[in-house]
Structure formats: structure tokens, C-alpha cells
Coordinates of C-alpha atoms and ligand atoms in Angstrom, one line a residue:
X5 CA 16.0 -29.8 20.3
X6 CA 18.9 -27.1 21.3
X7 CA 18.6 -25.8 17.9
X8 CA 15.1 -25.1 18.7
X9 CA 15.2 -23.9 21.7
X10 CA 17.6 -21.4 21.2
X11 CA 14.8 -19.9 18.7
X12 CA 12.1 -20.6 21.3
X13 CA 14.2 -18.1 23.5
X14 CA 14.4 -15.6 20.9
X15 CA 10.7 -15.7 21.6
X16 CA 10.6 -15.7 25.2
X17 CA 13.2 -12.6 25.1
X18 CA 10.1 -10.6 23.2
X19 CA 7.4 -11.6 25.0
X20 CA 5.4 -8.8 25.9
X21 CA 6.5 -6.4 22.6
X22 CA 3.7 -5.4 20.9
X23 CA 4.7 -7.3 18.2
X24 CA 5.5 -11.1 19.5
X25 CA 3.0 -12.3 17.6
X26 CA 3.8 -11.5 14.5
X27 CA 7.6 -12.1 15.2
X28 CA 6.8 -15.9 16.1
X29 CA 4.5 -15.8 13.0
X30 CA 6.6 -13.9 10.9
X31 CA 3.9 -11.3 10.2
X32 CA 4.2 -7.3 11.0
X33 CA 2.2 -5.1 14.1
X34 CA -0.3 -7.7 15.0
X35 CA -0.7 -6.6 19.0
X36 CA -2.1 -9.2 21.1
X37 CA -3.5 -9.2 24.6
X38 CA -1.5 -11.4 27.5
X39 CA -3.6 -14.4 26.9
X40 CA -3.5 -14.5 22.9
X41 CA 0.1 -13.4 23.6
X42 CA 0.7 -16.8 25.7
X43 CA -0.6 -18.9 23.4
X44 CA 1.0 -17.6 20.6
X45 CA 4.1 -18.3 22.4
X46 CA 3.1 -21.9 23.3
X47 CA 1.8 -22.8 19.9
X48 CA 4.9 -21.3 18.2
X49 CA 7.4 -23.3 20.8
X50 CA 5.6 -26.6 20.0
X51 CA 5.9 -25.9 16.0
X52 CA 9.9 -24.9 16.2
X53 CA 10.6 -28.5 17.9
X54 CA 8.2 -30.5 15.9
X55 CA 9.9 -28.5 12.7
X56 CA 13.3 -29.4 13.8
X57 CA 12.4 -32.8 14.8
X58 CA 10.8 -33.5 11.3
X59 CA 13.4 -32.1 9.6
X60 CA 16.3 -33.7 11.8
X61 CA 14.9 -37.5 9.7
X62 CA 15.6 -39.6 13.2
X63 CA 12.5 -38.9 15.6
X64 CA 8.9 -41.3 14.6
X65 CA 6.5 -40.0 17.1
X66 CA 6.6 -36.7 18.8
X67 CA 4.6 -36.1 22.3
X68 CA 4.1 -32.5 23.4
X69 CA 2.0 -31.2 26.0
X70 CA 0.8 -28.3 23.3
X71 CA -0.8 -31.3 21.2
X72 CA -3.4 -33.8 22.1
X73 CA -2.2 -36.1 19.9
X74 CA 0.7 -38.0 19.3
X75 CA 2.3 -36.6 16.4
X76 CA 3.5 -38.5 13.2
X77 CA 7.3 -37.5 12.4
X78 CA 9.2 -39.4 10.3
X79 CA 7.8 -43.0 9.3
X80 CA 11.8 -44.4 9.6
X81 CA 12.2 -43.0 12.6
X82 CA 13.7 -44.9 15.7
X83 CA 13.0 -42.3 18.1
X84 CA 10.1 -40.6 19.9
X85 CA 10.2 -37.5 21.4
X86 CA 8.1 -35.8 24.3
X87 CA 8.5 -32.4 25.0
X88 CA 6.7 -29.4 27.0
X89 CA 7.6 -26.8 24.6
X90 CA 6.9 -24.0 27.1
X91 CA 6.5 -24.7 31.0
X92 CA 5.5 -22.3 32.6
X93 CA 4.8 -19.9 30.2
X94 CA 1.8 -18.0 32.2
X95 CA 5.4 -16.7 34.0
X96 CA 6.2 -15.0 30.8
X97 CA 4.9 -11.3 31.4
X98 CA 6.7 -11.3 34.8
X99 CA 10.2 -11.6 33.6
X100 CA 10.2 -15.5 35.7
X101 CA 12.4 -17.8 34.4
X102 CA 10.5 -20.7 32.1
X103 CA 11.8 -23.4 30.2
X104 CA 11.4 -26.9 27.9
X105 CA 11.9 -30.0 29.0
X106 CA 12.4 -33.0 26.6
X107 CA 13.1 -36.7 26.9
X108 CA 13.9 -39.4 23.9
X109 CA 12.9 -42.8 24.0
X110 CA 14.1 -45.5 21.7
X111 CA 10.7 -47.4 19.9
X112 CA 12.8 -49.0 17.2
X113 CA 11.4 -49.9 13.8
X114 CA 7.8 -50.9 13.0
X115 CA 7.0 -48.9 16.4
X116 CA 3.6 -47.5 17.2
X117 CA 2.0 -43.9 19.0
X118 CA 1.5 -46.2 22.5
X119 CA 5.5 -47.1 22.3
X120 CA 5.8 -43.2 23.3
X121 CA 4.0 -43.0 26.6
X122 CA 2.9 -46.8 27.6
X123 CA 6.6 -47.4 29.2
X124 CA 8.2 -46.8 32.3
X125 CA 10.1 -43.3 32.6
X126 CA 13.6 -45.3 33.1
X127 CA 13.3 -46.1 29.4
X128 CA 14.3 -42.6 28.0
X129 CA 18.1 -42.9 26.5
X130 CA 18.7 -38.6 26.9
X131 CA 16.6 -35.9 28.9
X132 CA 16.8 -32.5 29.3
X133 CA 15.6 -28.9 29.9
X134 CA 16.3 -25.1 28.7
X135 CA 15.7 -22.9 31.2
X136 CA 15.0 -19.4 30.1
X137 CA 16.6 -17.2 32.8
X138 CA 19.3 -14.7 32.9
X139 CA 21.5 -17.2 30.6
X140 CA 19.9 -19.8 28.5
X141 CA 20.9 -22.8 30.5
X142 CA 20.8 -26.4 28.6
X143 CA 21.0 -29.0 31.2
X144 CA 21.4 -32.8 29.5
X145 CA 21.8 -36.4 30.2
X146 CA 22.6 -39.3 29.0
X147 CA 21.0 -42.2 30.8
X148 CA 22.2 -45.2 29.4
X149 CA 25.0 -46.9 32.2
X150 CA 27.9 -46.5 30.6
X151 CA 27.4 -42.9 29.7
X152 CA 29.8 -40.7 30.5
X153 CA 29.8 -37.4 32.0
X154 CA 26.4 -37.9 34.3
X155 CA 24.5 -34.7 33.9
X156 CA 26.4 -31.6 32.1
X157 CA 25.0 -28.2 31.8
X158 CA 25.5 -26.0 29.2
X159 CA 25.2 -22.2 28.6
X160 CA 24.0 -20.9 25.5
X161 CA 26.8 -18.0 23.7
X162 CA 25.0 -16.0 21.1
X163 CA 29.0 -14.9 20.1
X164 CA 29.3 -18.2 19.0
X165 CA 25.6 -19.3 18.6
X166 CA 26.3 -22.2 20.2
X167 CA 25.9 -24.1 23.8
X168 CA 29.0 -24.2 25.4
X169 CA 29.7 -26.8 28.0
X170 CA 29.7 -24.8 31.6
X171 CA 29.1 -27.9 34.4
X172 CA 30.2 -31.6 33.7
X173 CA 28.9 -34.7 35.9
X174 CA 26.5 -32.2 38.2
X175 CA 25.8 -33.5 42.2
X176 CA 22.6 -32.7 43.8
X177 CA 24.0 -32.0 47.6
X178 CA 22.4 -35.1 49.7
X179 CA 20.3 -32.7 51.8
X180 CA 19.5 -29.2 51.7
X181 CA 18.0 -26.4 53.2
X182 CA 15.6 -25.3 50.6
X183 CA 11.7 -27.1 50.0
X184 CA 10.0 -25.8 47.6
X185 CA 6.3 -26.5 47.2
X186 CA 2.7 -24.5 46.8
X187 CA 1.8 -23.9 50.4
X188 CA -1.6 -22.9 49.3
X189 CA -2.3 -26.1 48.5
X190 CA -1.7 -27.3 51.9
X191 CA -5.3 -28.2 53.1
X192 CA -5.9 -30.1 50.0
X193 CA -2.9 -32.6 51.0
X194 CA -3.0 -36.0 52.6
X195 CA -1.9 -36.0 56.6
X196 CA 1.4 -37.4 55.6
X197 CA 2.1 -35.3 53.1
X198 CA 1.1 -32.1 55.7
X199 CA 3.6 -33.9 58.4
X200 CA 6.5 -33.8 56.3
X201 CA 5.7 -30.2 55.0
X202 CA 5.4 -28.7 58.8
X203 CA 8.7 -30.4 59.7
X204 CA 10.1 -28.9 56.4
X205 CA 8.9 -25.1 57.8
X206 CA 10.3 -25.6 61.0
X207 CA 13.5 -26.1 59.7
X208 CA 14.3 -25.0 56.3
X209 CA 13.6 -22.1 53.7
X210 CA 10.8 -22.3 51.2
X211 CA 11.3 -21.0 47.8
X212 CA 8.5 -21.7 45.1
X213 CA 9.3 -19.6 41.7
X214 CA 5.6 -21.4 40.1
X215 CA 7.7 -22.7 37.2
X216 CA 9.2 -26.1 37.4
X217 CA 12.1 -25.7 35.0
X218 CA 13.4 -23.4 37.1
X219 CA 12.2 -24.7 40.6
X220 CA 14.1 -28.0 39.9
X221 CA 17.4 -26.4 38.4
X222 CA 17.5 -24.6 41.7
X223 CA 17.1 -27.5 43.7
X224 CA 19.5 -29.6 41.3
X225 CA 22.3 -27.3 42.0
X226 CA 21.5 -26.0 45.4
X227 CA 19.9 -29.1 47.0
X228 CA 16.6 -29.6 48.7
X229 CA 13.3 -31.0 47.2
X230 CA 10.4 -29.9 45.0
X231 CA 6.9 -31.3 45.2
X232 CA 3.7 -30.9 43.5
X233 CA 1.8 -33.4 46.0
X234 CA -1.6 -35.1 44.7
X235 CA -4.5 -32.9 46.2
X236 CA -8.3 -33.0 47.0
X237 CA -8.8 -30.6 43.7
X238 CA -5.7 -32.6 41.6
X239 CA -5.8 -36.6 42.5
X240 CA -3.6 -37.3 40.4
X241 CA -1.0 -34.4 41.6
X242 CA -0.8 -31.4 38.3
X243 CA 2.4 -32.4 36.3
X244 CA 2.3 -35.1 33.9
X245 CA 4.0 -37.9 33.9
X246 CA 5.8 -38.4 30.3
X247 CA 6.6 -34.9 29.3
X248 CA 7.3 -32.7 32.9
X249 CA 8.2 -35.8 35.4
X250 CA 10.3 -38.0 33.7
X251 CA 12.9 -36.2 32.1
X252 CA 12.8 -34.4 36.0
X253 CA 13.1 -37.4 37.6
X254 CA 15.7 -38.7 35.6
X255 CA 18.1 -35.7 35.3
X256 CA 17.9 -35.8 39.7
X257 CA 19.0 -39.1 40.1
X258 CA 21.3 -39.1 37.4
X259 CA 22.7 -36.0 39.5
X260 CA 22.2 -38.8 42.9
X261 CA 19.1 -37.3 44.2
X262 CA 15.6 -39.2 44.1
X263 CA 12.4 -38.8 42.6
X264 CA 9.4 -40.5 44.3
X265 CA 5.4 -40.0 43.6
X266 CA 4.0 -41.4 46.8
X267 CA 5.3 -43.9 49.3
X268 CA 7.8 -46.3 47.6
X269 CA 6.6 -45.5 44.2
X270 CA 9.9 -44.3 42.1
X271 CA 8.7 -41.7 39.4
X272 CA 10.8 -43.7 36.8
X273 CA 8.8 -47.0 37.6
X274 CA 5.3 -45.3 36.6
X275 CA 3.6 -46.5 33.1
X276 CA 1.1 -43.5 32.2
X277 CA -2.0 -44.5 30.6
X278 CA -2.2 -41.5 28.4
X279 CA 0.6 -39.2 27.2
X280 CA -1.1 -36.8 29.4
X281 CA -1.2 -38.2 32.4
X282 CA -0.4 -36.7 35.4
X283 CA 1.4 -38.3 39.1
X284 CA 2.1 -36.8 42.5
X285 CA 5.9 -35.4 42.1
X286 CA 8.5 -35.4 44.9
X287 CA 12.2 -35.2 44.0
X288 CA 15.3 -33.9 45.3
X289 CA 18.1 -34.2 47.6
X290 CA 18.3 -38.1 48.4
X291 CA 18.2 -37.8 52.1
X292 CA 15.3 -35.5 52.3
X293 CA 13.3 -37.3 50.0
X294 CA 14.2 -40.7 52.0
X295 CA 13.0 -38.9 55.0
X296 CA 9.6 -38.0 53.0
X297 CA 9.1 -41.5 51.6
X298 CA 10.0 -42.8 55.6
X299 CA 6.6 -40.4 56.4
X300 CA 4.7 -41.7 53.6
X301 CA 5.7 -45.3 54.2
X302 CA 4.5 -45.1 58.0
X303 CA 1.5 -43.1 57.0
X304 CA 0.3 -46.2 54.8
X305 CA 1.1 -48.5 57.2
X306 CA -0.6 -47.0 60.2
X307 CA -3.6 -46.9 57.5
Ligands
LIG8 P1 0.8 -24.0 40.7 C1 3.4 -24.1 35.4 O1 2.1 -23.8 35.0 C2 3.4 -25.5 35.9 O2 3.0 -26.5 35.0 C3 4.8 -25.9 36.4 O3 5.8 -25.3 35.7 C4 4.8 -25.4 37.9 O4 5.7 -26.1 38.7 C5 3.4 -25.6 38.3 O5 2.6 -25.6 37.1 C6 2.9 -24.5 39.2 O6 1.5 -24.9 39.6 O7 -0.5 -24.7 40.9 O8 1.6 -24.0 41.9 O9 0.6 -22.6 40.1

């Protein structure tokens, strides 16, 4: 996965010459228009990390939010993958930070497609994210116990071609002073979810980038909390659950924050039914997501 991502930001550093296109495709001149452009740039993400994958003879199922299916890696493989090869990608032609996030999940031998996304999110062994910003920031985690080194970021050096470790056993602060949601979206929210968002406003900054690779490395470093609430227009909140929550979740309480998806409902404890489905996302600094999950707890009682 680092190997392809650091061609994927090779990409991302073009987007917008006229000839992206044809660079990801290795043709000449073809000129696209932003749309073409960004899905060129999606498509060719999602075939660098399912070439690598296949090649790399260990992953058996690959999930990706650029593919419907699940696809077929190596038949011997012990390992599925799920990846969003591009998040936030529509943030290309503005120069915003954008990123992949990735999670591996052991199946085994004899495994099937279901073994990828039919599972709770604690079961992924490694997650992690690129985020496409000034540097090329690899953030990583190994989740089994006894792993060592919690989560370790590391920054890409093109001198050496090689990610070099920069952060080692990374803290979320336990509060911050930073939310950072879509405030647009505020109507469309449940009264609990509108309660803890005014008392968020009357005390703290909001900062929303619209690209959750780089909305969550903020709030992983700086503290805080993230959410993409379920809405009257998105029931089942926006992100999905195997490929953009997961790996999330687990890299913030690796890091000793939380990640919850409604009242008492850990991220990591949600089985998706599909590899695209989506769930309410609410993570961050573990006293300011207690506090939410304290509002959403009384909410359902008083219900
Ligand atoms: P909205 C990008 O399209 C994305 O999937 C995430 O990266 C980001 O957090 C979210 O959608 C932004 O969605 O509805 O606020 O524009």
C-alpha cells in the first residue's frame, strides 16, 4: 500500500495539468475536463493498489470504494484489503489536502468475499491513511495488543524514496478545542445531535477542510472531534463503514481517543451488511466524545 501510494501522489501532485490523464494512463496530451479529470484520478488510484496488492502474492480479496465488487486477488491469499483509493478527491483542483485510507483484515485460508466486510471493524490487524498535503504523511497501526509502537506516522522523502518514521506512539489530547463537522447539515440532524453541536459553537472553533483524511489527522494530532452525523437526506450518516470508518476509528483509539456512531454504539462493534455500507461517524478526543455519547444516551432515554 505505501508503495502505491507514493505513485497515487505522483498523481495527485498533477492534477489539474493538461495532461493527468494521459500521465496516469501513460498516454500523451489527452486534456480532460475536471470531472473526466477526477475520475481518471480515482480509477487510476484504485488500479495502482489493486496492482500492487496482486502482485505483493499475500492479499485474497480486495474491497475499494472505486469498485462495486469485491475483488479476487490472489487465491492463497490470507489477507483482505479495503481501501478508499482517493477520499476526497472532488478537493483535488483546489490544492485541499486528500488522502487513502486502508485497513487489513486476516480471513485465513479457504476464506470467502463476505469474510471482507461481514465482521466487526476491531478485526483489522493494521490500518492506515496517506494524506496528500504539503508532505506525504503515512500514518499506521498495528492493532493487535501486543504491538508495539501504538500509532507511528511517517513522512514520505523523495531523496530517499522512502517513508521515513517522523512520530512514534501518537496521543490524541483528551479534549480539545477544535469540532469539526458540516454545519450545513445542521437542520437535517437529530435534537441530540443539534444539542451537542450548539454547545460545541459556544465554546470551541470549528474547522471542516470537506476531506476526512485530512479532517481526522488534524483532529488526531491537535485534539477535538469529527463527525459526519446521520441526517434526514443520509440515514445512514455519508461515510462507509469498512473502508472510511474503520481504519478511522481504529487509528483514534489506538491514539486514546473514541469513535462512536450513535449513543453507546462503538464504530469498531458495527457489522456492515455490504462493503458499502455506510454509519453515523463521531470520533475524537475521548472526553469530548464521552460528553457527546452522555447527550445521545439521555436523548434516547428521554425518548
Ligand atoms: P460533505 C469526501 O467526499 C468525503 O467522502 C469525505 O472525505 C468528507 O469528510 C465528506 O465526504 C465531506 O462530505 O457532505 O460535508 O461535503
Amino acid at each position: 500500500m505505501a508503495k502505491a501510494c507514493v505513485r497515487i501522489g505522483g498523481f495527485v501532485r498533477r492534477a489539474g495539468l493538461k495532461d493527468v490523464k494521459a500521465f496516469v494512463e501513460g498516454k500523451n496530451g489527452a486534456v480532460n475536463v475536471h470531472g473526466e479529470e477526477q475520475a481518471a484520478l480515482d480509477d487510476a488510484a484504485h488500479e495502482v493498489c489493486v496492482k500492487e496488492l496482486i502482485q505483493g502474492g499475500r492479499c485474497a480479496w480486495i474491497a475499494s470504494e472505486e469498485s462495486e465488487d469485491i475483488v479476487t486477488a490472489n487465491v492463497d491469499g490470507r489477507i483482505a484489503v479495503v481501501f478508499d483509493p482517493l477520499d476526497g478527491s472532488s478537493n483535488i483542483e483546489c490544492g485541499v489536502g486528500v488522502g487513502t485510507i486502508f485497513g487489513l483484515v486476516d480471513v485465513g485460508a479457504e476464506s470467502s468475499p463476505e469474510h471482507v466486510y461481514a465482521r466487526p471493524g476491531r478485526d483489522m490487524s493494521t490500518v492506515g491513511y496517506v494524506l496528500y498535503g504539503a508532505s506525504m504523511v503515512l500514518v499506521l497501526s498495528f492493532m493487535s495488543e501486543d504491538a508495539h509502537g501504538g500509532v507511528c506516522a511517517f513522512t514520505y522523502d523523495a531523496d530517499r524514496d522512502a517513508f521515513v518514521l517522523t512520530k512514534r506512539d501518537i496521543r490524541i489530547p483528551e479534549s480539545g478545542n477544535v469540532y469539526s463537522v458540516n454545519q450545513a447539515n445542521y437542520k437535517k440532524w437529530d435534537d441530540a445531535t443539534r444539542a451537542y453541536i450548539d454547545e460545541c459553537a459556544s465554546s470551541k472553533s470549528l474547522r471542516y477542510i470537506g476531506s476526512m483524511v485530512a479532517d481526522v489527522h488534524r483532529t488526531l494530532l491537535y485534539g477535538g472531534t469529527f463527525h459526519y452525523p446521520a441526517c434526514s437526506s443520509n440515514a445512514q450518516g455519508k461515510l462507509r463503514a469498512v473502508y472510511e470508518c474503520f481504519p478511522m476509528a481504529a487509528i483514534i483509539e489506538r491514539a486514546g481517543g473514541l469513535a462512536i456512531s450513535g449513543a453507546n454504539d462503538s464504530v469498531l462493534s458495527f457489522v456492515p451488511s455490504t462493503a458499502h455500507s455506510r454509519m453515523p461517524f463521531h470520533c475524537g478526543s475521548a472526553r469530548d466524545i464521552e460528553r457527546l455519547d452522555e447527550i445521545l444516551s439521555s436523548e434516547v432515554r428521554a425518548g
